[in-house]
Amino acid sequence: MSMITAIMPIEVLLVEDNPGDAQLTRIALEDSKISIHLNVVEDGVEAMAFLRKQGQYITVAHPDIVLLDLNLPRKDGREVLAEIKADDKLRRIPVVVLTTSQAEEDILKAYNLCANCYITKPVDFDQFVKIVQSIENFWFAIVKLPPE
């Protein structure tokens, strides 16, 4: 008796207001050996609506991981991180802060708000792709993600 198991894609929510960085992330994940479904929202208000399945996001899949920029319009990444980690239904979702800020204050605040890791975006294209692929290798191939 043969059993066919459908492997569900890893659901990734990218919260990024820079279209160039969002596109670079998409390109870096395209070569993945793992099935990844990337959703992109451009600000913190949209991110929380997505995570809470409100409005246009009512039918979206629960993300397995969030890639979060800190410097966002309407509601910044720090506020989004604080809301995610304060919400019983969302707090177990790993949040990877992926931002241009190298400020110690931002790093400390992110970890104090329970970010799962903090990565500074490189400005070089090849390095950016390597960083995203490292995130993919670690979080999607090595780490056991929590169930929904």
N, CA, C and O atoms as a GROMACS GRO file, in nm:
protein
  592
    1MET      N    1   0.085  -0.117   0.000
    1MET     CA    2   0.000   0.000   0.000
    1MET      C    3   0.089   0.124   0.000
    1MET      O    4   0.177   0.138   0.085
    2SER      N    5   0.067   0.210  -0.094
    2SER     CA    6   0.150   0.329  -0.105
    2SER      C    7   0.072   0.451  -0.057
    2SER      O    8  -0.046   0.469  -0.089
    3MET      N    9   0.140   0.531   0.017
    3MET     CA   10   0.076   0.650   0.070
    3MET      C   11   0.141   0.773   0.008
    3MET      O   12   0.262   0.791   0.018
    4ILE      N   13   0.062   0.856  -0.054
    4ILE     CA   14   0.115   0.979  -0.112
    4ILE      C   15   0.088   1.091  -0.014
    4ILE      O   16  -0.026   1.117   0.024
    5THR      N   17   0.195   1.156   0.025
    5THR     CA   18   0.182   1.265   0.121
    5THR      C   19   0.207   1.398   0.048
    5THR      O   20   0.314   1.419  -0.008
    6ALA      N   21   0.110   1.484   0.051
    6ALA     CA   22   0.128   1.616  -0.008
    6ALA      C   23   0.200   1.703   0.093
    6ALA      O   24   0.158   1.717   0.208
    7ILE      N   25   0.308   1.760   0.048
    7ILE     CA   26   0.382   1.848   0.137
    7ILE      C   27   0.333   1.990   0.114
    7ILE      O   28   0.340   2.044   0.004
    8MET      N   29   0.283   2.048   0.220
    8MET     CA   30   0.232   2.184   0.213
    8MET      C   31   0.350   2.281   0.205
    8MET      O   32   0.454   2.259   0.268
    9PRO      N   33   0.334   2.388   0.129
    9PRO     CA   34   0.443   2.485   0.122
    9PRO      C   35   0.461   2.557   0.256
    9PRO      O   36   0.367   2.569   0.334
   10ILE      N   37   0.581   2.604   0.280
   10ILE     CA   38   0.608   2.689   0.395
   10ILE      C   39   0.544   2.824   0.364
   10ILE      O   40   0.571   2.884   0.260
   11GLU      N   41   0.460   2.871   0.454
   11GLU     CA   42   0.393   3.000   0.436
   11GLU      C   43   0.478   3.109   0.500
   11GLU      O   44   0.501   3.108   0.621
   12VAL      N   45   0.524   3.202   0.418
   12VAL     CA   46   0.609   3.311   0.465
   12VAL      C   47   0.536   3.443   0.446
   12VAL      O   48   0.484   3.472   0.338
   13LEU      N   49   0.534   3.523   0.552
   13LEU     CA   50   0.482   3.660   0.540
   13LEU      C   51   0.600   3.754   0.546
   13LEU      O   52   0.671   3.761   0.646
   14LEU      N   53   0.622   3.828   0.437
   14LEU     CA   54   0.725   3.930   0.431
   14LEU      C   55   0.658   4.065   0.450
   14LEU      O   56   0.570   4.102   0.374
   15VAL      N   57   0.701   4.138   0.553
   15VAL     CA   58   0.649   4.271   0.579
   15VAL      C   59   0.758   4.369   0.540
   15VAL      O   60   0.854   4.391   0.615
   16GLU      N   61   0.743   4.428   0.422
   16GLU     CA   62   0.850   4.507   0.360
   16GLU      C   63   0.789   4.616   0.273
   16GLU      O   64   0.713   4.587   0.181
   17ASP      N   65   0.824   4.742   0.303
   17ASP     CA   66   0.769   4.852   0.225
   17ASP      C   67   0.855   4.889   0.104
   17ASP      O   68   0.811   4.967   0.019
   18ASN      N   69   0.975   4.834   0.094
   18ASN     CA   70   1.063   4.864  -0.019
   18ASN      C   71   1.040   4.758  -0.128
   18ASN      O   72   1.077   4.642  -0.110
   19PRO      N   73   0.978   4.797  -0.242
   19PRO     CA   74   0.948   4.699  -0.347
   19PRO      C   75   1.075   4.629  -0.399
   19PRO      O   76   1.069   4.512  -0.436
   20GLY      N   77   1.187   4.699  -0.401
   20GLY     CA   78   1.312   4.638  -0.447
   20GLY      C   79   1.357   4.526  -0.355
   20GLY      O   80   1.396   4.420  -0.401
   21ASP      N   81   1.350   4.550  -0.223
   21ASP     CA   82   1.389   4.446  -0.126
   21ASP      C   83   1.291   4.329  -0.129
   21ASP      O   84   1.330   4.213  -0.113
   22ALA      N   85   1.162   4.359  -0.149
   22ALA     CA   86   1.063   4.252  -0.159
   22ALA      C   87   1.092   4.166  -0.281
   22ALA      O   88   1.082   4.043  -0.274
   23GLN      N   89   1.126   4.229  -0.392
   23GLN     CA   90   1.157   4.154  -0.514
   23GLN      C   91   1.285   4.072  -0.497
   23GLN      O   92   1.291   3.957  -0.542
   24LEU      N   93   1.386   4.128  -0.433
   24LEU     CA   94   1.510   4.054  -0.408
   24LEU      C   95   1.483   3.930  -0.321
   24LEU      O   96   1.539   3.823  -0.344
   25THR      N   97   1.397   3.946  -0.223
   25THR     CA   98   1.362   3.833  -0.136
   25THR      C   99   1.291   3.726  -0.217
   25THR      O  100   1.321   3.607  -0.204
   26ARG      N  101   1.199   3.768  -0.302
   26ARG     CA  102   1.126   3.674  -0.388
   26ARG      C  103   1.224   3.598  -0.478
   26ARG      O  104   1.215   3.476  -0.491
   27ILE      N  105   1.317   3.670  -0.541
   27ILE     CA  106   1.418   3.609  -0.629
   27ILE      C  107   1.503   3.508  -0.552
   27ILE      O  108   1.529   3.398  -0.600
   28ALA      N  109   1.546   3.548  -0.432
   28ALA     CA  110   1.633   3.460  -0.352
   28ALA      C  111   1.561   3.332  -0.312
   28ALA      O  112   1.624   3.227  -0.300
   29LEU      N  113   1.430   3.339  -0.291
   29LEU     CA  114   1.354   3.220  -0.250
   29LEU      C  115   1.308   3.133  -0.368
   29LEU      O  116   1.268   3.019  -0.348
   30GLU      N  117   1.314   3.188  -0.489
   30GLU     CA  118   1.268   3.114  -0.607
   30GLU      C  119   1.349   2.988  -0.634
   30GLU      O  120   1.294   2.889  -0.683
   31ASP      N  121   1.477   2.989  -0.602
   31ASP     CA  122   1.563   2.874  -0.629
   31ASP      C  123   1.555   2.768  -0.521
   31ASP      O  124   1.631   2.671  -0.522
   32SER      N  125   1.464   2.786  -0.429
   32SER     CA  126   1.454   2.695  -0.315
   32SER      C  127   1.417   2.553  -0.356
   32SER      O  128   1.339   2.530  -0.448
   33LYS      N  129   1.476   2.459  -0.284
   33LYS     CA  130   1.440   2.318  -0.302
   33LYS      C  131   1.315   2.287  -0.220
   33LYS      O  132   1.254   2.180  -0.233
   34ILE      N  133   1.277   2.381  -0.134
   34ILE     CA  134   1.162   2.368  -0.046
   34ILE      C  135   1.048   2.448  -0.108
   34ILE      O  136   1.071   2.554  -0.166
   35SER      N  137   0.927   2.398  -0.097
   35SER     CA  138   0.812   2.469  -0.149
   35SER      C  139   0.778   2.584  -0.053
   35SER      O  140   0.744   2.563   0.063
   36ILE      N  141   0.788   2.706  -0.105
   36ILE     CA  142   0.764   2.825  -0.024
   36ILE      C  143   0.657   2.911  -0.091
   36ILE      O  144   0.663   2.937  -0.211
   37HIS      N  145   0.560   2.955  -0.012
   37HIS     CA  146   0.460   3.049  -0.060
   37HIS      C  147   0.485   3.182   0.010
   37HIS      O  148   0.467   3.193   0.131
   38LEU      N  149   0.525   3.282  -0.067
   38LEU     CA  150   0.560   3.413  -0.012
   38LEU      C  151   0.444   3.510  -0.028
   38LEU      O  152   0.397   3.535  -0.139
   39ASN      N  153   0.400   3.566   0.085
   39ASN     CA  154   0.302   3.674   0.086
   39ASN      C  155   0.375   3.800   0.126
   39ASN      O  156   0.460   3.797   0.216
   40VAL      N  157   0.344   3.911   0.062
   40VAL     CA  158   0.411   4.037   0.092
   40VAL      C  159   0.306   4.143   0.127
   40VAL      O  160   0.210   4.162   0.053
   41VAL      N  161   0.327   4.211   0.239
   41VAL     CA  162   0.247   4.328   0.275
   41VAL      C  163   0.344   4.443   0.298
   41VAL      O  164   0.460   4.422   0.332
   42GLU      N  165   0.294   4.566   0.278
   42GLU     CA  166   0.384   4.681   0.273
   42GLU      C  167   0.390   4.766   0.399
   42GLU      O  168   0.471   4.859   0.406
   43ASP      N  169   0.307   4.739   0.497
   43ASP     CA  170   0.315   4.818   0.620
   43ASP      C  171   0.264   4.738   0.739
   43ASP      O  172   0.210   4.628   0.723
   44GLY      N  173   0.282   4.793   0.857
   44GLY     CA  174   0.246   4.722   0.978
   44GLY      C  175   0.097   4.702   0.998
   44GLY      O  176   0.056   4.602   1.056
   45VAL      N  177   0.016   4.795   0.951
   45VAL     CA  178  -0.129   4.781   0.963
   45VAL      C  179  -0.175   4.662   0.879
   45VAL      O  180  -0.255   4.580   0.924
   46GLU      N  181  -0.124   4.654   0.755
   46GLU     CA  182  -0.156   4.540   0.668
   46GLU      C  183  -0.107   4.409   0.729
   46GLU      O  184  -0.175   4.307   0.722
   47ALA      N  185   0.012   4.413   0.788
   47ALA     CA  186   0.068   4.292   0.849
   47ALA      C  187  -0.024   4.237   0.957
   47ALA      O  188  -0.050   4.116   0.962
   48MET      N  189  -0.073   4.324   1.044
   48MET     CA  190  -0.160   4.277   1.152
   48MET      C  191  -0.295   4.230   1.097
   48MET      O  192  -0.352   4.134   1.149
   49ALA      N  193  -0.347   4.296   0.994
   49ALA     CA  194  -0.472   4.251   0.931
   49ALA      C  195  -0.451   4.112   0.870
   49ALA      O  196  -0.537   4.025   0.882
   50PHE      N  197  -0.336   4.091   0.805
   50PHE     CA  198  -0.304   3.962   0.747
   50PHE      C  199  -0.297   3.855   0.856
   50PHE      O  200  -0.360   3.750   0.845
   51LEU      N  201  -0.222   3.883   0.961
   51LEU     CA  202  -0.204   3.785   1.068
   51LEU      C  203  -0.334   3.753   1.140
   51LEU      O  204  -0.353   3.640   1.186
   52ARG      N  205  -0.422   3.851   1.150
   52ARG     CA  206  -0.550   3.830   1.218
   52ARG      C  207  -0.662   3.790   1.122
   52ARG      O  208  -0.778   3.776   1.162
   53LYS      N  209  -0.627   3.774   0.994
   53LYS     CA  210  -0.722   3.732   0.889
   53LYS      C  211  -0.843   3.825   0.883
   53LYS      O  212  -0.958   3.782   0.887
   54GLN      N  213  -0.812   3.955   0.872
   54GLN     CA  214  -0.918   4.056   0.868
   54GLN      C  215  -0.929   4.114   0.727
   54GLN      O  216  -0.831   4.119   0.652
   55GLY      N  217  -1.049   4.158   0.692
   55GLY     CA  218  -1.071   4.225   0.564
   55GLY      C  219  -1.035   4.136   0.447
   55GLY      O  220  -1.079   4.021   0.439
   56GLN      N  221  -0.954   4.188   0.356
   56GLN     CA  222  -0.914   4.115   0.236
   56GLN      C  223  -0.830   3.991   0.266
   56GLN      O  224  -0.806   3.910   0.176
   57TYR      N  225  -0.784   3.977   0.389
   57TYR     CA  226  -0.697   3.866   0.425
   57TYR      C  227  -0.770   3.751   0.496
   57TYR      O  228  -0.706   3.664   0.555
   58ILE      N  229  -0.901   3.751   0.491
   58ILE     CA  230  -0.980   3.653   0.566
   58ILE      C  231  -0.949   3.508   0.527
   58ILE      O  232  -0.962   3.418   0.609
   59THR      N  233  -0.908   3.485   0.403
   59THR     CA  234  -0.886   3.347   0.356
   59THR      C  235  -0.739   3.308   0.346
   59THR      O  236  -0.708   3.199   0.299
   60VAL      N  237  -0.647   3.394   0.390
   60VAL     CA  238  -0.505   3.362   0.376
   60VAL      C  239  -0.464   3.249   0.470
   60VAL      O  240  -0.526   3.225   0.574
   61ALA      N  241  -0.359   3.181   0.432
   61ALA     CA  242  -0.304   3.075   0.516
   61ALA      C  243  -0.227   3.136   0.633
   61ALA      O  244  -0.168   3.244   0.621
   62HIS      N  245  -0.228   3.066   0.743
   62HIS     CA  246  -0.152   3.106   0.862
   62HIS      C  247  -0.002   3.101   0.828
   62HIS      O  248   0.047   2.998   0.784
   63PRO      N  249   0.071   3.211   0.849
   63PRO     CA  250   0.214   3.206   0.816
   63PRO      C  251   0.292   3.118   0.913
   63PRO      O  252   0.264   3.113   1.033
   64ASP      N  253   0.391   3.048   0.859
   64ASP     CA  254   0.481   2.967   0.941
   64ASP      C  255   0.592   3.052   1.000
   64ASP      O  256   0.650   3.018   1.103
   65ILE      N  257   0.621   3.164   0.932
   65ILE     CA  258   0.727   3.254   0.975
   65ILE      C  259   0.700   3.393   0.919
   65ILE      O  260   0.640   3.407   0.812
   66VAL      N  261   0.745   3.495   0.991
   66VAL     CA  262   0.732   3.634   0.946
   66VAL      C  263   0.871   3.692   0.930
   66VAL      O  264   0.954   3.684   1.020
   67LEU      N  265   0.897   3.752   0.814
   67LEU     CA  266   1.019   3.829   0.790
   67LEU      C  267   0.976   3.975   0.800
   67LEU      O  268   0.895   4.022   0.720
   68LEU      N  269   1.030   4.046   0.897
   68LEU     CA  270   0.977   4.178   0.934
   68LEU      C  271   1.082   4.288   0.925
   68LEU      O  272   1.186   4.282   0.990
   69ASP      N  273   1.052   4.387   0.843
   69ASP     CA  274   1.134   4.508   0.840
   69ASP      C  275   1.092   4.594   0.959
   69ASP      O  276   0.976   4.588   1.001
   70LEU      N  277   1.183   4.674   1.012
   70LEU     CA  278   1.148   4.759   1.126
   70LEU      C  279   1.090   4.893   1.082
   70LEU      O  280   0.997   4.944   1.145
   71ASN      N  281   1.144   4.949   0.975
   71ASN     CA  282   1.105   5.083   0.933
   71ASN      C  283   0.993   5.075   0.831
   71ASN      O  284   1.017   5.063   0.711
   72LEU      N  285   0.870   5.082   0.882
   72LEU     CA  286   0.750   5.066   0.800
   72LEU      C  287   0.659   5.186   0.816
   72LEU      O  288   0.660   5.251   0.920
   73PRO      N  289   0.580   5.216   0.712
   73PRO     CA  290   0.480   5.323   0.728
   73PRO      C  291   0.360   5.276   0.810
   73PRO      O  292   0.337   5.156   0.826
   74ARG      N  293   0.286   5.370   0.861
   74ARG     CA  294   0.161   5.353   0.937
   74ARG      C  295   0.181   5.287   1.072
   74ARG      O  296   0.136   5.342   1.173
   75LYS      N  297   0.246   5.172   1.078
   75LYS     CA  298   0.275   5.106   1.205
   75LYS      C  299   0.411   5.041   1.186
   75LYS      O  300   0.427   4.954   1.101
   76ASP      N  301   0.510   5.084   1.265
   76ASP     CA  302   0.645   5.033   1.239
   76ASP      C  303   0.663   4.889   1.289
   76ASP      O  304   0.579   4.835   1.361
   77GLY      N  305   0.774   4.830   1.248
   77GLY     CA  306   0.800   4.690   1.278
   77GLY      C  307   0.809   4.659   1.426
   77GLY      O  308   0.776   4.548   1.468
   78ARG      N  309   0.853   4.757   1.505
   78ARG     CA  310   0.863   4.735   1.651
   78ARG      C  311   0.723   4.715   1.709
   78ARG      O  312   0.702   4.627   1.793
   79GLU      N  313   0.628   4.798   1.664
   79GLU     CA  314   0.490   4.786   1.710
   79GLU      C  315   0.429   4.653   1.664
   79GLU      O  316   0.358   4.587   1.740
   80VAL      N  317   0.457   4.615   1.540
   80VAL     CA  318   0.406   4.488   1.487
   80VAL      C  319   0.461   4.372   1.569
   80VAL      O  320   0.387   4.282   1.608
   81LEU      N  321   0.591   4.374   1.596
   81LEU     CA  322   0.655   4.268   1.674
   81LEU      C  323   0.593   4.260   1.814
   81LEU      O  324   0.563   4.151   1.862
   82ALA      N  325   0.574   4.374   1.877
   82ALA     CA  326   0.513   4.377   2.010
   82ALA      C  327   0.371   4.318   2.007
   82ALA      O  328   0.333   4.242   2.096
   83GLU      N  329   0.294   4.353   1.904
   83GLU     CA  330   0.156   4.302   1.894
   83GLU      C  331   0.154   4.151   1.868
   83GLU      O  332   0.073   4.079   1.926
   84ILE      N  333   0.244   4.104   1.782
   84ILE     CA  334   0.250   3.960   1.753
   84ILE      C  335   0.281   3.883   1.880
   84ILE      O  336   0.214   3.785   1.913
   85LYS      N  337   0.383   3.927   1.951
   85LYS     CA  338   0.428   3.851   2.068
   85LYS      C  339   0.336   3.866   2.189
   85LYS      O  340   0.346   3.789   2.284
   86ALA      N  341   0.245   3.967   2.186
   86ALA     CA  342   0.147   3.983   2.294
   86ALA      C  343   0.016   3.909   2.266
   86ALA      O  344  -0.070   3.900   2.353
   87ASP      N  345   0.003   3.856   2.145
   87ASP     CA  346  -0.122   3.789   2.105
   87ASP      C  347  -0.107   3.638   2.119
   87ASP      O  348  -0.020   3.577   2.057
   88ASP      N  349  -0.192   3.577   2.202
   88ASP     CA  350  -0.185   3.432   2.227
   88ASP      C  351  -0.194   3.349   2.100
   88ASP      O  352  -0.135   3.241   2.093
   89LYS      N  353  -0.266   3.396   1.999
   89LYS     CA  354  -0.284   3.321   1.875
   89LYS      C  355  -0.166   3.338   1.779
   89LYS      O  356  -0.151   3.259   1.685
   90LEU      N  357  -0.083   3.438   1.800
   90LEU     CA  358   0.025   3.469   1.706
   90LEU      C  359   0.165   3.452   1.763
   90LEU      O  360   0.261   3.437   1.687
   91ARG      N  361   0.179   3.453   1.894
   91ARG     CA  362   0.311   3.464   1.956
   91ARG      C  363   0.409   3.353   1.920
   91ARG      O  364   0.530   3.374   1.927
   92ARG      N  365   0.359   3.235   1.882
   92ARG     CA  366   0.450   3.125   1.849
   92ARG      C  367   0.505   3.134   1.708
   92ARG      O  368   0.596   3.059   1.672
   93ILE      N  369   0.452   3.224   1.626
   93ILE     CA  370   0.506   3.240   1.491
   93ILE      C  371   0.646   3.300   1.503
   93ILE      O  372   0.662   3.408   1.562
   94PRO      N  373   0.747   3.233   1.449
   94PRO     CA  374   0.881   3.292   1.453
   94PRO      C  375   0.885   3.422   1.372
   94PRO      O  376   0.832   3.429   1.261
   95VAL      N  377   0.948   3.523   1.430
   95VAL     CA  378   0.963   3.652   1.363
   95VAL      C  379   1.112   3.680   1.345
   95VAL      O  380   1.187   3.691   1.442
   96VAL      N  381   1.152   3.690   1.219
   96VAL     CA  382   1.289   3.724   1.184
   96VAL      C  383   1.289   3.870   1.144
   96VAL      O  384   1.229   3.908   1.044
   97VAL      N  385   1.358   3.953   1.222
   97VAL     CA  386   1.370   4.093   1.187
   97VAL      C  387   1.478   4.101   1.078
   97VAL      O  388   1.591   4.058   1.098
   98LEU      N  389   1.439   4.157   0.964
   98LEU     CA  390   1.528   4.171   0.848
   98LEU      C  391   1.523   4.317   0.809
   98LEU      O  392   1.429   4.361   0.742
   99THR      N  393   1.625   4.392   0.850
   99THR     CA  394   1.617   4.538   0.839
   99THR      C  395   1.753   4.598   0.806
   99THR      O  396   1.856   4.530   0.817
  100THR      N  397   1.754   4.724   0.767
  100THR     CA  398   1.880   4.792   0.737
  100THR      C  399   1.947   4.846   0.863
  100THR      O  400   2.066   4.875   0.862
  101SER      N  401   1.872   4.859   0.971
  101SER     CA  402   1.925   4.920   1.092
  101SER      C  403   2.030   4.832   1.160
  101SER      O  404   2.009   4.712   1.182
  102GLN      N  405   2.143   4.894   1.191
  102GLN     CA  406   2.247   4.826   1.268
  102GLN      C  407   2.258   4.885   1.409
  102GLN      O  408   2.350   4.853   1.484
  103ALA      N  409   2.163   4.972   1.443
  103ALA     CA  410   2.167   5.042   1.572
  103ALA      C  411   2.150   4.943   1.687
  103ALA      O  412   2.058   4.861   1.686
  104GLU      N  413   2.238   4.951   1.785
  104GLU     CA  414   2.229   4.864   1.902
  104GLU      C  415   2.094   4.876   1.971
  104GLU      O  416   2.039   4.777   2.020
  105GLU      N  417   2.041   4.998   1.974
  105GLU     CA  418   1.911   5.022   2.037
  105GLU      C  419   1.801   4.940   1.968
  105GLU      O  420   1.716   4.882   2.036
  106ASP      N  421   1.804   4.935   1.834
  106ASP     CA  422   1.704   4.857   1.759
  106ASP      C  423   1.721   4.707   1.784
  106ASP      O  424   1.623   4.635   1.798
  107ILE      N  425   1.846   4.662   1.788
  107ILE     CA  426   1.874   4.520   1.812
  107ILE      C  427   1.823   4.480   1.950
  107ILE      O  428   1.753   4.379   1.964
  108LEU      N  429   1.857   4.558   2.053
  108LEU     CA  430   1.812   4.529   2.189
  108LEU      C  431   1.660   4.532   2.201
  108LEU      O  432   1.600   4.444   2.262
  109LYS      N  433   1.599   4.634   2.141
  109LYS     CA  434   1.453   4.646   2.149
  109LYS      C  435   1.386   4.527   2.082
  109LYS      O  436   1.289   4.472   2.134
  110ALA      N  437   1.437   4.486   1.965
  110ALA     CA  438   1.379   4.372   1.894
  110ALA      C  439   1.386   4.245   1.978
  110ALA      O  440   1.288   4.171   1.988
  111TYR      N  441   1.501   4.219   2.038
  111TYR     CA  442   1.513   4.100   2.123
  111TYR      C  443   1.430   4.112   2.250
  111TYR      O  444   1.375   4.013   2.298
  112ASN      N  445   1.421   4.232   2.306
  112ASN     CA  446   1.337   4.253   2.424
  112ASN      C  447   1.190   4.231   2.392
  112ASN      O  448   1.111   4.195   2.479
  113LEU      N  449   1.153   4.252   2.264
  113LEU     CA  450   1.015   4.228   2.220
  113LEU      C  451   0.997   4.083   2.171
  113LEU      O  452   0.894   4.049   2.113
  114CYS      N  453   1.099   4.000   2.195
  114CYS     CA  454   1.095   3.856   2.165
  114CYS      C  455   1.109   3.821   2.017
  114CYS      O  456   1.052   3.722   1.972
  115ALA      N  457   1.184   3.901   1.942
  115ALA     CA  458   1.218   3.861   1.805
  115ALA      C  459   1.296   3.730   1.814
  115ALA      O  460   1.372   3.709   1.908
  116ASN      N  461   1.277   3.644   1.715
  116ASN     CA  462   1.350   3.517   1.715
  116ASN      C  463   1.491   3.533   1.662
  116ASN      O  464   1.580   3.457   1.700
  117CYS      N  465   1.514   3.630   1.576
  117CYS     CA  466   1.649   3.667   1.538
  117CYS      C  467   1.646   3.803   1.469
  117CYS      O  468   1.541   3.851   1.428
  118TYR      N  469   1.763   3.862   1.458
  118TYR     CA  470   1.777   3.997   1.402
  118TYR      C  471   1.887   3.990   1.297
  118TYR      O  472   2.000   3.951   1.327
  119ILE      N  473   1.853   4.026   1.175
  119ILE     CA  474   1.950   4.022   1.065
  119ILE      C  475   1.951   4.158   0.997
  119ILE      O  476   1.846   4.214   0.965
  120THR      N  477   2.071   4.209   0.974
  120THR     CA  478   2.086   4.336   0.903
  120THR      C  479   2.097   4.307   0.754
  120THR      O  480   2.179   4.226   0.711
  121LYS      N  481   2.014   4.376   0.676
  121LYS     CA  482   2.015   4.358   0.531
  121LYS      C  483   2.144   4.416   0.473
  121LYS      O  484   2.178   4.531   0.501
  122PRO      N  485   2.214   4.338   0.395
  122PRO     CA  486   2.330   4.396   0.325
  122PRO      C  487   2.281   4.476   0.204
  122PRO      O  488   2.172   4.452   0.153
  123VAL      N  489   2.361   4.573   0.160
  123VAL     CA  490   2.322   4.653   0.044
  123VAL      C  491   2.362   4.585  -0.086
  123VAL      O  492   2.303   4.614  -0.191
  124ASP      N  493   2.458   4.496  -0.082
  124ASP     CA  494   2.505   4.424  -0.200
  124ASP      C  495   2.405   4.315  -0.240
  124ASP      O  496   2.360   4.238  -0.154
  125PHE      N  497   2.370   4.306  -0.367
  125PHE     CA  498   2.271   4.209  -0.416
  125PHE      C  499   2.309   4.066  -0.382
  125PHE      O  500   2.228   3.992  -0.326
  126ASP      N  501   2.431   4.025  -0.414
  126ASP     CA  502   2.473   3.887  -0.390
  126ASP      C  503   2.470   3.853  -0.241
  126ASP      O  504   2.429   3.743  -0.204
  127GLN      N  505   2.512   3.947  -0.157
  127GLN     CA  506   2.508   3.924  -0.013
  127GLN      C  507   2.364   3.914   0.037
  127GLN      O  508   2.333   3.833   0.124
  128PHE      N  509   2.277   3.998  -0.020
  128PHE     CA  510   2.136   3.995   0.019
  128PHE      C  511   2.077   3.858  -0.012
  128PHE      O  512   2.007   3.798   0.070
  129VAL      N  513   2.105   3.808  -0.132
  129VAL     CA  514   2.055   3.675  -0.172
  129VAL      C  515   2.109   3.568  -0.078
  129VAL      O  516   2.036   3.479  -0.037
  130LYS      N  517   2.238   3.577  -0.042
  130LYS     CA  518   2.297   3.480   0.051
  130LYS      C  519   2.229   3.483   0.187
  130LYS      O  520   2.205   3.379   0.247
  131ILE      N  521   2.198   3.602   0.235
  131ILE     CA  522   2.131   3.617   0.365
  131ILE      C  523   1.993   3.552   0.360
  131ILE      O  524   1.957   3.475   0.450
  132VAL      N  525   1.915   3.581   0.257
  132VAL     CA  526   1.781   3.523   0.246
  132VAL      C  527   1.790   3.372   0.234
  132VAL      O  528   1.710   3.300   0.294
  133GLN      N  529   1.885   3.323   0.158
  133GLN     CA  530   1.901   3.178   0.145
  133GLN      C  531   1.947   3.115   0.277
  133GLN      O  532   1.911   3.002   0.307
  134SER      N  533   2.025   3.187   0.355
  134SER     CA  534   2.064   3.138   0.488
  134SER      C  535   1.942   3.129   0.580
  134SER      O  536   1.928   3.033   0.655
  135ILE      N  537   1.856   3.230   0.573
  135ILE     CA  538   1.731   3.226   0.650
  135ILE      C  539   1.652   3.104   0.609
  135ILE      O  540   1.603   3.028   0.694
  136GLU      N  541   1.639   3.084   0.478
  136GLU     CA  542   1.565   2.969   0.426
  136GLU      C  543   1.626   2.838   0.476
  136GLU      O  544   1.554   2.752   0.526
  137ASN      N  545   1.756   2.824   0.463
  137ASN     CA  546   1.823   2.699   0.504
  137ASN      C  547   1.802   2.670   0.652
  137ASN      O  548   1.775   2.557   0.690
  138PHE      N  549   1.816   2.773   0.735
  138PHE     CA  550   1.803   2.752   0.879
  138PHE      C  551   1.658   2.730   0.920
  138PHE      O  552   1.626   2.629   0.982
  139TRP      N  553   1.570   2.825   0.887
  139TRP     CA  554   1.433   2.823   0.937
  139TRP      C  555   1.344   2.720   0.868
  139TRP      O  556   1.250   2.670   0.930
  140PHE      N  557   1.373   2.687   0.743
  140PHE     CA  558   1.284   2.597   0.671
  140PHE      C  559   1.338   2.455   0.659
  140PHE      O  560   1.261   2.362   0.636
  141ALA      N  561   1.469   2.437   0.674
  141ALA     CA  562   1.527   2.303   0.658
  141ALA      C  563   1.575   2.243   0.789
  141ALA      O  564   1.575   2.121   0.806
  142ILE      N  565   1.617   2.327   0.883
  142ILE     CA  566   1.675   2.276   1.008
  142ILE      C  567   1.577   2.286   1.124
  142ILE      O  568   1.556   2.189   1.197
  143VAL      N  569   1.517   2.402   1.141
  143VAL     CA  570   1.428   2.428   1.254
  143VAL      C  571   1.295   2.358   1.236
  143VAL      O  572   1.242   2.352   1.125
  144LYS      N  573   1.242   2.305   1.342
  144LYS     CA  574   1.106   2.249   1.342
  144LYS      C  575   1.013   2.364   1.380
  144LYS      O  576   1.017   2.413   1.493
  145LEU      N  577   0.929   2.407   1.286
  145LEU     CA  578   0.838   2.518   1.310
  145LEU      C  579   0.716   2.471   1.389
  145LEU      O  580   0.675   2.356   1.376
  146PRO      N  581   0.660   2.560   1.472
  146PRO     CA  582   0.542   2.520   1.551
  146PRO      C  583   0.421   2.500   1.463
  146PRO      O  584   0.407   2.566   1.360
  147PRO      N  585   0.331   2.408   1.502
  147PRO     CA  586   0.206   2.393   1.426
  147PRO      C  587   0.118   2.515   1.448
  147PRO      O  588   0.137   2.590   1.544
  148GLU      N  589   0.023   2.534   1.359
  148GLU     CA  590  -0.067   2.652   1.365
  148GLU      C  591  -0.139   2.659   1.499
  148GLU      O  592  -0.217   2.751   1.522
   0.00000   0.00000   0.00000
